[in-house]
CSV table of C-alpha atoms and ligand atoms in Angstrom, one decimal:
chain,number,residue,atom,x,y,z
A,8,UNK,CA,19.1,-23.4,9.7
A,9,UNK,CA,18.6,-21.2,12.8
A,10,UNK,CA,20.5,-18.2,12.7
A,11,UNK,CA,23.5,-19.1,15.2
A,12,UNK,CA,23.0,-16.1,17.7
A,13,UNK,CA,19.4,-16.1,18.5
A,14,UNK,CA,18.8,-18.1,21.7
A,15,UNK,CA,15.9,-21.2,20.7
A,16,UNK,CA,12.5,-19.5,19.9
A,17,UNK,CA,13.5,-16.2,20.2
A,18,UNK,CA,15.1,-15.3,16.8
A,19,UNK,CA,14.4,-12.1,15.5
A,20,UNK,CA,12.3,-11.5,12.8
A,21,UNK,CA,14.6,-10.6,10.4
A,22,UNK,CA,18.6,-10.4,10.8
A,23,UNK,CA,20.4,-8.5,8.0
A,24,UNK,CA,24.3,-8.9,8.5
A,25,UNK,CA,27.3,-6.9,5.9
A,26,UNK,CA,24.5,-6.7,2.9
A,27,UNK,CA,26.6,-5.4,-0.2
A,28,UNK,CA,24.9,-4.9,-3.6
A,29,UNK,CA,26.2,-3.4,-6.7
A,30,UNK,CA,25.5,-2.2,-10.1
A,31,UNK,CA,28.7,-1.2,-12.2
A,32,UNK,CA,30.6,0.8,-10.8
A,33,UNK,CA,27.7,2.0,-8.4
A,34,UNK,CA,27.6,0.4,-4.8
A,35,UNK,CA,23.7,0.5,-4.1
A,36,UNK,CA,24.1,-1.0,-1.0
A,37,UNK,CA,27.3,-0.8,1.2
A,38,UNK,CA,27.6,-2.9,3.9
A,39,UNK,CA,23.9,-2.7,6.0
A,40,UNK,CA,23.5,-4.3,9.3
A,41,UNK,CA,20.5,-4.5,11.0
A,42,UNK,CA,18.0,-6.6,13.5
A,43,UNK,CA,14.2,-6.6,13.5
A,44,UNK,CA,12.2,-7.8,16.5
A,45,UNK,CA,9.2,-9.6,15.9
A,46,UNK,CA,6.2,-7.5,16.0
A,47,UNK,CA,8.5,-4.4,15.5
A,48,UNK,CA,7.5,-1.8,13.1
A,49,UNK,CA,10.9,-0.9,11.3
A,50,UNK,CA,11.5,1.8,8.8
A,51,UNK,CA,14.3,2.8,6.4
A,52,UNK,CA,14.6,6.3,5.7
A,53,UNK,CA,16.4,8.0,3.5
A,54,UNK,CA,16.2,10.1,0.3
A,55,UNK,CA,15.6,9.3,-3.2
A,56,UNK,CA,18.9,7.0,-4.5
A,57,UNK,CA,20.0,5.8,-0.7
A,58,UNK,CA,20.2,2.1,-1.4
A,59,UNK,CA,16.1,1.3,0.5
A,60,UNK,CA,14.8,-0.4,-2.7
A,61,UNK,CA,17.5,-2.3,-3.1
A,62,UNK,CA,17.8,-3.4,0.5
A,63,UNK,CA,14.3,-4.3,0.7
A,64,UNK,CA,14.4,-6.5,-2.7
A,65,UNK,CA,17.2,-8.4,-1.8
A,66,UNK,CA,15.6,-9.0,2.1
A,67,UNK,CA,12.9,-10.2,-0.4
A,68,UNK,CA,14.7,-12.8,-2.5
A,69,UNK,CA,13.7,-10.7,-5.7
A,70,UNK,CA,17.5,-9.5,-6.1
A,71,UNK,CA,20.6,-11.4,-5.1
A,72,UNK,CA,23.4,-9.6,-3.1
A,73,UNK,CA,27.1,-9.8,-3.7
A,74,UNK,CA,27.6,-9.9,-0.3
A,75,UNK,CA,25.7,-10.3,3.4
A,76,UNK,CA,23.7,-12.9,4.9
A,77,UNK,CA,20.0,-12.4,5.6
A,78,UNK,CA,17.8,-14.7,8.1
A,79,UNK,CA,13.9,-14.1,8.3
A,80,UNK,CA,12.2,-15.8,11.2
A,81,UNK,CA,15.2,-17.6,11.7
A,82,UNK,CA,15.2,-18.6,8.2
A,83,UNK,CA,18.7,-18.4,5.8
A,84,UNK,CA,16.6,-16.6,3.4
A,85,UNK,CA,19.4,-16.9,0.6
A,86,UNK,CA,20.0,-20.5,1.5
A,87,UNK,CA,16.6,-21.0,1.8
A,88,UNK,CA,14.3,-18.4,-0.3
A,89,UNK,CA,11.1,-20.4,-1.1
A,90,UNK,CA,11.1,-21.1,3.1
A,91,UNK,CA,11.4,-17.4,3.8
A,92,UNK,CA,9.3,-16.4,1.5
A,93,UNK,CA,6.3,-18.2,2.3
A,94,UNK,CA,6.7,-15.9,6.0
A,95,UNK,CA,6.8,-12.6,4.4
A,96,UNK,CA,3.7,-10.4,2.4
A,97,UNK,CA,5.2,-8.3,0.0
A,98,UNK,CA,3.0,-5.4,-1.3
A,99,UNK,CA,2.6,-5.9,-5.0
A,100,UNK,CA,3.9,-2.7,-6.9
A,101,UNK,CA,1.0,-0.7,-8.8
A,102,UNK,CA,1.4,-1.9,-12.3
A,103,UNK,CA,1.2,-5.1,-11.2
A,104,UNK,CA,-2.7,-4.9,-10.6
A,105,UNK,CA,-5.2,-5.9,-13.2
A,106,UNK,CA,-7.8,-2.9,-14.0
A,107,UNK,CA,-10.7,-5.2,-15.4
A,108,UNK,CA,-10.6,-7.5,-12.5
A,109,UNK,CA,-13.2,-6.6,-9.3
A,110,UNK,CA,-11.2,-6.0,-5.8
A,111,UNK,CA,-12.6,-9.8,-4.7
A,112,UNK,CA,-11.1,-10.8,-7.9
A,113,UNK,CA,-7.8,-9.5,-7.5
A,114,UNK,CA,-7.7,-10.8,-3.7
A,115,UNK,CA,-9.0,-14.4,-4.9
A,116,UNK,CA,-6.4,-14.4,-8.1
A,117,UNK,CA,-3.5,-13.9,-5.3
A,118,UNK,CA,-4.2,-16.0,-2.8
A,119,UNK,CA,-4.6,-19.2,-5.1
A,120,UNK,CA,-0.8,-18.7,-5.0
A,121,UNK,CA,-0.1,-19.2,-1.2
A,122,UNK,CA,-0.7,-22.6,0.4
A,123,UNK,CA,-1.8,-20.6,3.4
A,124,UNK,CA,-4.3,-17.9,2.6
A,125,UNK,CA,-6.1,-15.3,5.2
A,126,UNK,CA,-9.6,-14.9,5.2
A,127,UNK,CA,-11.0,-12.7,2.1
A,128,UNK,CA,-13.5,-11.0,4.5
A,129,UNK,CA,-11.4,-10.1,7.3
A,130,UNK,CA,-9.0,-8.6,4.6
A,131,UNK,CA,-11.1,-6.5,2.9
A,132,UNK,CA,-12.0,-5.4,6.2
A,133,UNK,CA,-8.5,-4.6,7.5
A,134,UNK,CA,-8.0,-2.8,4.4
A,135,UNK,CA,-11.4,-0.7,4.2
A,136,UNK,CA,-12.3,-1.8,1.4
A,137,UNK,CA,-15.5,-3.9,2.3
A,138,UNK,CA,-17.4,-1.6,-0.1
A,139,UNK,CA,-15.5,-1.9,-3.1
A,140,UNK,CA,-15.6,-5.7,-3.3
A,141,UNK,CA,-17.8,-5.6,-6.7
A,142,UNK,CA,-15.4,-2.8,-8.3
A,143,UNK,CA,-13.6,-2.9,-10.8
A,144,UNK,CA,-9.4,-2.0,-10.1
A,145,UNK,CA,-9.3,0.8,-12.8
A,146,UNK,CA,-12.3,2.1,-11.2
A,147,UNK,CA,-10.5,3.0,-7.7
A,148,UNK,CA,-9.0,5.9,-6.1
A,149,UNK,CA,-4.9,6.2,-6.2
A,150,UNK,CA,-5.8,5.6,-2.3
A,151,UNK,CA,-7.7,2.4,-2.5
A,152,UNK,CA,-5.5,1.1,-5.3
A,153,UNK,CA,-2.9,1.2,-2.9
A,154,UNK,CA,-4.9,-0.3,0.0
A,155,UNK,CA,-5.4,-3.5,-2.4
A,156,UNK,CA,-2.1,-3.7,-3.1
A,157,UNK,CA,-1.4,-3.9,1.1
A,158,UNK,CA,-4.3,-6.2,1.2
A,159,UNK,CA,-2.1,-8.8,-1.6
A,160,UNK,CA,0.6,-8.4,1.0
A,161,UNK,CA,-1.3,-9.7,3.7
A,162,UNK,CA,-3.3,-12.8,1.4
A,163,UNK,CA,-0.5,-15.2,2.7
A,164,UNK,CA,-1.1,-14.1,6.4
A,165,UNK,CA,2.2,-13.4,6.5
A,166,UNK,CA,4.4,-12.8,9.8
A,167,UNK,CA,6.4,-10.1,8.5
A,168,UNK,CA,5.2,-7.7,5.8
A,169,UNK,CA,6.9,-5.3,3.4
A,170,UNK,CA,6.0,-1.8,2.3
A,171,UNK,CA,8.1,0.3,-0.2
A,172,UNK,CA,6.9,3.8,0.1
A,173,UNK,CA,3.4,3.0,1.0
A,174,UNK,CA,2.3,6.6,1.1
A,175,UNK,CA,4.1,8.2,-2.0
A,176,UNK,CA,1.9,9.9,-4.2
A,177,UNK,CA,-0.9,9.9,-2.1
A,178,UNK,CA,-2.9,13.0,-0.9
A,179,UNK,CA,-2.9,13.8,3.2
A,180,UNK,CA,-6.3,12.3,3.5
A,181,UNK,CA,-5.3,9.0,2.0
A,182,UNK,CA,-2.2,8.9,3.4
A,183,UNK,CA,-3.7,9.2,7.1
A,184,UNK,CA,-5.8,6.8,6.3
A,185,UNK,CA,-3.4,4.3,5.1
A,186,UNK,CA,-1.2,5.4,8.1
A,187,UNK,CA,-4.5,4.1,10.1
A,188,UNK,CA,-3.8,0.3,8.0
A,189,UNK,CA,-0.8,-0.1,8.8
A,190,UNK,CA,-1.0,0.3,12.8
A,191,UNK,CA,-3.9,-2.1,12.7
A,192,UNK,CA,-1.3,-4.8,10.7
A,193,UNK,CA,1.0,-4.1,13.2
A,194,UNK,CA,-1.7,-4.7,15.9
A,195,UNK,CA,-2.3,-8.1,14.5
A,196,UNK,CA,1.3,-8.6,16.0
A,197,UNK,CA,3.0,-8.9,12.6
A,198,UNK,CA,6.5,-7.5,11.6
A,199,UNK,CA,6.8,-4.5,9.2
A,200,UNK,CA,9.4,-3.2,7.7
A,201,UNK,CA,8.8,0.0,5.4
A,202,UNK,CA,10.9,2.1,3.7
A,203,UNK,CA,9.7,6.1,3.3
A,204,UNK,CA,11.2,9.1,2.3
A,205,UNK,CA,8.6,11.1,4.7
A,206,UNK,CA,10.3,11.7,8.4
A,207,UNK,CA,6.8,11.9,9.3
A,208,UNK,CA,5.7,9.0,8.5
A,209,UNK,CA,8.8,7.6,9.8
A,210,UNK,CA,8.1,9.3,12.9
A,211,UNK,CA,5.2,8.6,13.5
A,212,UNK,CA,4.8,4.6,12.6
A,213,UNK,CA,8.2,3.6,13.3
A,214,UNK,CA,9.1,2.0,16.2
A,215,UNK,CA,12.8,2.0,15.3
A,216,UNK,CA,14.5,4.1,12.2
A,217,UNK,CA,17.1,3.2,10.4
A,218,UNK,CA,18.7,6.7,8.5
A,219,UNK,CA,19.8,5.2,4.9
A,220,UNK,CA,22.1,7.5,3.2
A,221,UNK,CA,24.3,6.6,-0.2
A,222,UNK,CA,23.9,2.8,0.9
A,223,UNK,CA,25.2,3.0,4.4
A,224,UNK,CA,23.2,2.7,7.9
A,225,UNK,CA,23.8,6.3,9.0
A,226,UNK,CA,21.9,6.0,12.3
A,227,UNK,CA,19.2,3.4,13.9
A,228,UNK,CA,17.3,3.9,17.2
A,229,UNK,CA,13.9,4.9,17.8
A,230,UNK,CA,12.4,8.4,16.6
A,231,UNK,CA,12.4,9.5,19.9
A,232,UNK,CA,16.1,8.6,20.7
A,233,UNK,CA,17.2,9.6,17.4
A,234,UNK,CA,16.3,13.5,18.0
A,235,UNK,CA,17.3,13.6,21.1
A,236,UNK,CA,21.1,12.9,20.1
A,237,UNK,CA,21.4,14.6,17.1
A,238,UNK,CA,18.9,17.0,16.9
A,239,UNK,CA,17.8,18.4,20.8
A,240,UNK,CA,16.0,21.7,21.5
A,241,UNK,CA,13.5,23.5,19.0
A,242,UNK,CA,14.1,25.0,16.4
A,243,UNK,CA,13.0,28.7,15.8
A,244,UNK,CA,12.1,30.4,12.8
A,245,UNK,CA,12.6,34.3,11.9
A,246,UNK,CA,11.1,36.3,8.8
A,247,UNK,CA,13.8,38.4,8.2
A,248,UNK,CA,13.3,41.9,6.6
A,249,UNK,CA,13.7,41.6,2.8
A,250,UNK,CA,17.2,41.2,1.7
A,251,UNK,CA,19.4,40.9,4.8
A,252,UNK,CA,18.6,37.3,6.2
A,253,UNK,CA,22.5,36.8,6.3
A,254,UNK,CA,22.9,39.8,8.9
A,255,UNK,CA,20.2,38.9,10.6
A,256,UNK,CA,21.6,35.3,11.0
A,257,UNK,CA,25.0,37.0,11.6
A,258,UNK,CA,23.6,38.6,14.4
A,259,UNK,CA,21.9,35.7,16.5
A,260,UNK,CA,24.7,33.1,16.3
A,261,UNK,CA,26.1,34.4,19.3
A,262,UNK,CA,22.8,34.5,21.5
A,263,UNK,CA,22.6,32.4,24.6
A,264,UNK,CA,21.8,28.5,23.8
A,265,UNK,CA,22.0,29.1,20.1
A,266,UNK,CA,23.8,25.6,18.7
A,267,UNK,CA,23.5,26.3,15.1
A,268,UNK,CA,22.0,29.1,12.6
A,269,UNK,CA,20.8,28.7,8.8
A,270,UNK,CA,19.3,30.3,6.1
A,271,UNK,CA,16.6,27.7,4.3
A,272,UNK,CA,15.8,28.1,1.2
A,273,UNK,CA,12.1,29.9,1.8
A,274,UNK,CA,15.0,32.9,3.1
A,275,UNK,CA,13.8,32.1,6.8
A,276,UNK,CA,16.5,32.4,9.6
A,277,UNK,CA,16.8,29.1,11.7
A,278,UNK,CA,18.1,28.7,14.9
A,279,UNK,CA,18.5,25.5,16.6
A,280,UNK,CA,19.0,26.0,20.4
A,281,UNK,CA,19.1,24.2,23.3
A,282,UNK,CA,17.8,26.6,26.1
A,283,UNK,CA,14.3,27.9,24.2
A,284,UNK,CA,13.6,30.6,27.0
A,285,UNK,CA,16.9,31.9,27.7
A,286,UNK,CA,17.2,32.1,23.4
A,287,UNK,CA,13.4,33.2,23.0
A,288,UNK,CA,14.3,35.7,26.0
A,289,UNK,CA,17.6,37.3,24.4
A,290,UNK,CA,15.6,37.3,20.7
A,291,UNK,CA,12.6,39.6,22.2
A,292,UNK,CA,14.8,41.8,24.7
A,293,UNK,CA,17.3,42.4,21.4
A,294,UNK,CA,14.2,43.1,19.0
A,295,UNK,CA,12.7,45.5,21.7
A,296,UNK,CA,15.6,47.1,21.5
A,297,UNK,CA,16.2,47.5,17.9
A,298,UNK,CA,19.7,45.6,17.9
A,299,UNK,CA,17.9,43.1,15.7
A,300,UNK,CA,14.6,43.3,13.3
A,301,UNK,CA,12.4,40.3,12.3
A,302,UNK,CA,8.7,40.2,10.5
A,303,UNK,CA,7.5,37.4,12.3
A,304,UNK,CA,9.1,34.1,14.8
A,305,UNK,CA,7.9,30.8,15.1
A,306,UNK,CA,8.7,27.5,17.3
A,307,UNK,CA,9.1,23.8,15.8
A,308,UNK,CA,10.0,21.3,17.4
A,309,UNK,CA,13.1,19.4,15.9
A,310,UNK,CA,12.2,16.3,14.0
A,311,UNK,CA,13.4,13.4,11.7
A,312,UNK,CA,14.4,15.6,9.1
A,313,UNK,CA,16.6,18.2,11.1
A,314,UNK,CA,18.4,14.3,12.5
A,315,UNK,CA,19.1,13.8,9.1
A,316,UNK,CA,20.3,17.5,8.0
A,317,UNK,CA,22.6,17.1,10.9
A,318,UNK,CA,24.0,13.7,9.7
A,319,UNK,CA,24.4,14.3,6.3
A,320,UNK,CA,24.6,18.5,5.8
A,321,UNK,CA,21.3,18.0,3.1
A,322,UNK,CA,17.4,17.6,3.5
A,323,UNK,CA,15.5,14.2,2.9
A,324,UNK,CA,13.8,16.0,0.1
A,325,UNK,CA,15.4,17.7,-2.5
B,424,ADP,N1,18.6,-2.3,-11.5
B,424,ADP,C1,19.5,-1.4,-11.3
B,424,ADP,N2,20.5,-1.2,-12.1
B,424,ADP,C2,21.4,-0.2,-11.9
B,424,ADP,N3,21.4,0.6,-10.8
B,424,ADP,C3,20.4,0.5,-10.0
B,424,ADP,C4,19.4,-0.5,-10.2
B,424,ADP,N4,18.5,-0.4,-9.1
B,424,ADP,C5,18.9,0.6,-8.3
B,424,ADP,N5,20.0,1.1,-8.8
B,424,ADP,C6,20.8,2.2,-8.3
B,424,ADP,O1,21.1,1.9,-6.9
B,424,ADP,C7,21.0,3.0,-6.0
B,424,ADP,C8,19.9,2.7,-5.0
B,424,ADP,O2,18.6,2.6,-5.6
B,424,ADP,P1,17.4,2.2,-4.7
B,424,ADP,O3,17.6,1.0,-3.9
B,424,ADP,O4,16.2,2.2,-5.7
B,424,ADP,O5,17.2,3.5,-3.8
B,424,ADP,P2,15.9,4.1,-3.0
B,424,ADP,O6,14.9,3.0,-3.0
B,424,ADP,O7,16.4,4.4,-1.7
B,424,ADP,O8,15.4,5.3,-3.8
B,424,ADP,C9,20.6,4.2,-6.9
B,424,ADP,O9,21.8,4.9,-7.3
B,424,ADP,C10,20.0,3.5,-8.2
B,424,ADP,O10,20.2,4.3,-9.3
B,425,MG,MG1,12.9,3.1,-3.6
């Protein structure tokens, strides 16, 4: 069945409506609403425990919900699961991979369980992995292990894929590199939808966010968007002279533009303004003077991560 508000041949991708999941006493998943466009990159982003697992799985059909409907390509993927699934390319968690079998292997082994299977060339390929065909899976890098399991999401030539923390654990090399995979999956006009804990990442693949906090849709809108709401301006940073961070943040809350002043927890003074040169101004006139004392001052400009310190008071990651 067609999902009864998309015009014909235009349904979204995937249309999540009032999903509601629980364990015990814990709600996991509290009422999530959201639309994907086809060939949209989506991300859920949120912090460790927010419900993104869960919300992907059950999007899946590898956990059922207590409540909610779910239609991907215009599929009832609850009604329907084997229907939906045979759209979607889920990447295979690591332990799921076989360390004695060669890369080909692996890629051959999953495919025999699709009816319709992309081509093993263009795959390894995609994936950069055209030199590791002949190895074995225990012999590969935490990097290309996690390529391959990206290429068993894509053995189905899916239209929409799934990625649960592609990039977690992953050193800044291989994770720029993998961000590289996943724009050229999303240039082959497929839908992704990925869940991170990185606003970077976020930021930079996402063409939409949606901010996942304690199982509830905080925020959704594009990075862009999304900052310039709840987080505008820049954010500037002051190394205050041991020990009296607290007067020095005392002392600039009143300043011209200022919106909002925190200690973090290197001890660094951060302002959040929304006028940087009448702030920056006021902050070098006052330290000329001696009416205020810093080590050092440095410009950021807000991100992902300051959107969701002013939703939710705390930071993605700790
Ligand atoms: N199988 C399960 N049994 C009990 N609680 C679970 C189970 N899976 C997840 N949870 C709980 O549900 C909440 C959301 O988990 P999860 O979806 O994995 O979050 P995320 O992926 O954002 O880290 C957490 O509080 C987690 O402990
Ligand atoms: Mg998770």
């Amino acid at each position: 069945m067609a999902h009864p508000h998309a015009a014909p041949g235009s349904e979204p991708a995937i249309v999540v409506e009032g999903l509601v999941k629980r364990y015990g006493s814990v709600t996991a998943v509290d009422g999530i609403s959201f639309t994907v466009a086809r060939g949209e990159t989506f991300g859920l982003l949120g912090p460790n425990g927010a419900g993104k697992t869960t919300t992907l799985e059950i999007i899946e059909g590898l956990r059922k919900p207590d409540g909610g409907r779910v239609f991907v390509g215009g599929v009832d993927a609850l009604a329907e699961p084997k229907r939906a699934r045979a759209l979607m390319g889920v990447q295979l968690q690591e332990a799921g991979l076989f360390d004695l079998l060669t890369v080909a292997e692996t890629i051959r082994l999953f495919s025999r369980f699709h009816y319709r299977r992309a081509d093993e060339r263009m795959l390894l390929a995609r994936l950069q992995l055209e030199d590791k065909a002949n190895a074995r899976v225990g012999t590969l890098s935490g990097g290309q292990r996690q390529r391959l399991s990206i290429a068993l999401a894509l053995v189905n030539d899916p239209e929409v894929v799934f990625l649960d923390e592609p990039t977690t654990g992953l050193d800044p090399q291989a994770r720029r590199n993998l961000w590289d995979v996943i724009r050229s999956i999303r240039e082959d006009g497929r839908t992704i939808v990925l869940t991170t804990h990185y606003m970077d990442e976020a930021e930079t693949l996402c063409d939409r966010v949606a901010i996942v906090d304690h199982g509830r849709l905080i925020a959704l809108d594009t990075p862009g968007a999304l900052i310039r709401r709840y987080a505008p301006g820049v954010r500037i940073h002051l190394t205050p002279p041991d020990g009296r961070a607290a007067v020095l943040a005392e002392a600039l809350r009143p300043l011209p533009g200022v919106t909002q002043v925190a200690v973090d927890d290197q001890g660094e003074v951060v302002v959040y303004t929304s006028s940087f040169e009448e702030t920056i101004a006021a902050l070098v006139r006052l330290g000329s003077d001696g009416a205020i004392r810093y080590q050092s001052l440095r410009v950021e400009a807000a991100n992902l991560e300051d959107v969701f310190l002013h939703l939710t008071g705390r930071r993605l990651r700790d």
